mmCIF file of C-alpha atoms in Angstrom:
data_model
loop_
_atom_site.group_PDB
_atom_site.id
_atom_site.type_symbol
_atom_site.label_atom_id
_atom_site.label_comp_id
_atom_site.label_asym_id
_atom_site.label_seq_id
_atom_site.Cartn_x
_atom_site.Cartn_y
_atom_site.Cartn_z
ATOM 1 C CA MET A 1 -1.867 16.298 -8.968
ATOM 2 C CA LEU A 2 -4.105 15.021 -11.820
ATOM 3 C CA ASP A 3 -1.005 16.014 -14.445
ATOM 4 C CA THR A 4 1.290 13.813 -12.129
ATOM 5 C CA LEU A 5 -1.112 11.156 -11.888
ATOM 6 C CA LEU A 6 -1.536 11.048 -15.831
ATOM 7 C CA LEU A 7 2.168 11.241 -16.441
ATOM 8 C CA ALA A 8 2.800 8.241 -14.103
ATOM 9 C CA LEU A 9 0.056 6.229 -15.627
ATOM 10 C CA GLY A 10 1.488 7.013 -19.112
ATOM 11 C CA LEU A 11 4.961 6.073 -17.787
ATOM 12 C CA MET A 12 3.588 2.945 -16.735
ATOM 13 C CA LEU A 13 1.579 2.060 -19.653
ATOM 14 C CA ILE A 14 4.925 2.652 -21.692
ATOM 15 C CA LEU A 15 6.956 0.218 -19.437
ATOM 16 C CA GLU A 16 4.195 -2.265 -19.579
ATOM 17 C CA GLY A 17 4.016 -2.102 -23.028
ATOM 18 C CA LEU A 18 7.837 -2.569 -24.001
ATOM 19 C CA MET A 19 8.222 -6.232 -23.596
ATOM 20 C CA PRO A 20 5.168 -7.479 -25.779
ATOM 21 C CA MET A 21 6.216 -4.984 -28.509
ATOM 22 C CA VAL A 22 9.978 -5.973 -28.619
ATOM 23 C CA SER A 23 9.683 -9.897 -27.713
ATOM 24 C CA PRO A 24 5.929 -11.016 -28.065
ATOM 25 C CA SER A 25 7.007 -14.893 -27.852
ATOM 26 C CA ASN A 26 9.211 -14.188 -24.538
ATOM 27 C CA TRP A 27 6.075 -12.192 -23.245
ATOM 28 C CA ARG A 28 3.815 -15.081 -24.040
ATOM 29 C CA ARG A 29 6.149 -17.318 -22.346
ATOM 30 C CA LEU A 30 6.149 -15.504 -19.103
ATOM 31 C CA PHE A 31 2.424 -15.465 -18.835
ATOM 32 C CA GLU A 32 2.614 -19.247 -19.440
ATOM 33 C CA GLN A 33 5.009 -19.406 -16.104
ATOM 34 C CA LEU A 34 2.662 -16.773 -14.229
ATOM 35 C CA LEU A 35 -0.579 -19.195 -14.924
ATOM 36 C CA GLN A 36 1.366 -21.918 -13.046
ATOM 37 C CA LEU A 37 2.160 -20.171 -10.048
ATOM 38 C CA GLU A 38 -0.185 -20.682 -6.897
ATOM 39 C CA ASP A 39 -2.489 -17.789 -5.746
ATOM 40 C CA GLY A 40 -0.393 -17.244 -2.648
ATOM 41 C CA GLN A 41 3.025 -16.705 -4.856
ATOM 42 C CA ILE A 42 1.066 -14.167 -7.129
ATOM 43 C CA ARG A 43 -0.315 -12.470 -3.999
ATOM 44 C CA PHE A 44 3.118 -12.052 -2.424
ATOM 45 C CA PHE A 45 4.420 -10.579 -5.778
ATOM 46 C CA GLY A 46 1.655 -7.994 -6.121
ATOM 47 C CA MET A 47 2.099 -6.956 -2.587
ATOM 48 C CA ALA A 48 6.063 -6.886 -3.151
ATOM 49 C CA MET A 49 5.154 -4.388 -6.008
ATOM 50 C CA VAL A 50 2.556 -2.277 -4.008
ATOM 51 C CA ILE A 51 5.216 -1.914 -1.113
ATOM 52 C CA THR A 52 7.740 -1.224 -3.482
ATOM 53 C CA GLY A 53 5.896 1.645 -4.996
ATOM 54 C CA LEU A 54 4.698 3.036 -1.733
ATOM 55 C CA LEU A 55 8.375 3.282 -0.579
ATOM 56 C CA PHE A 56 9.312 4.970 -3.965
ATOM 57 C CA TRP A 57 6.052 7.543 -3.452
ATOM 58 C CA PHE A 58 7.108 8.344 0.066
ATOM 59 C CA VAL A 59 10.983 8.825 -0.676
ATOM 60 C CA SER A 60 10.099 11.228 -3.693
#
């Protein structure tokens, strides 16, 4: 179980690191746009990611 968790964490870090590595200016612009969102919009986006992740987990 720990091996799978570490593998998933490593894959997440690889995917999260691709955009700042490939296009740092676009990554910076994305964060500037995120700062302009309301708290409710950010919470909704976070909730959608959690639900999608749980669905993937239950399907696999």
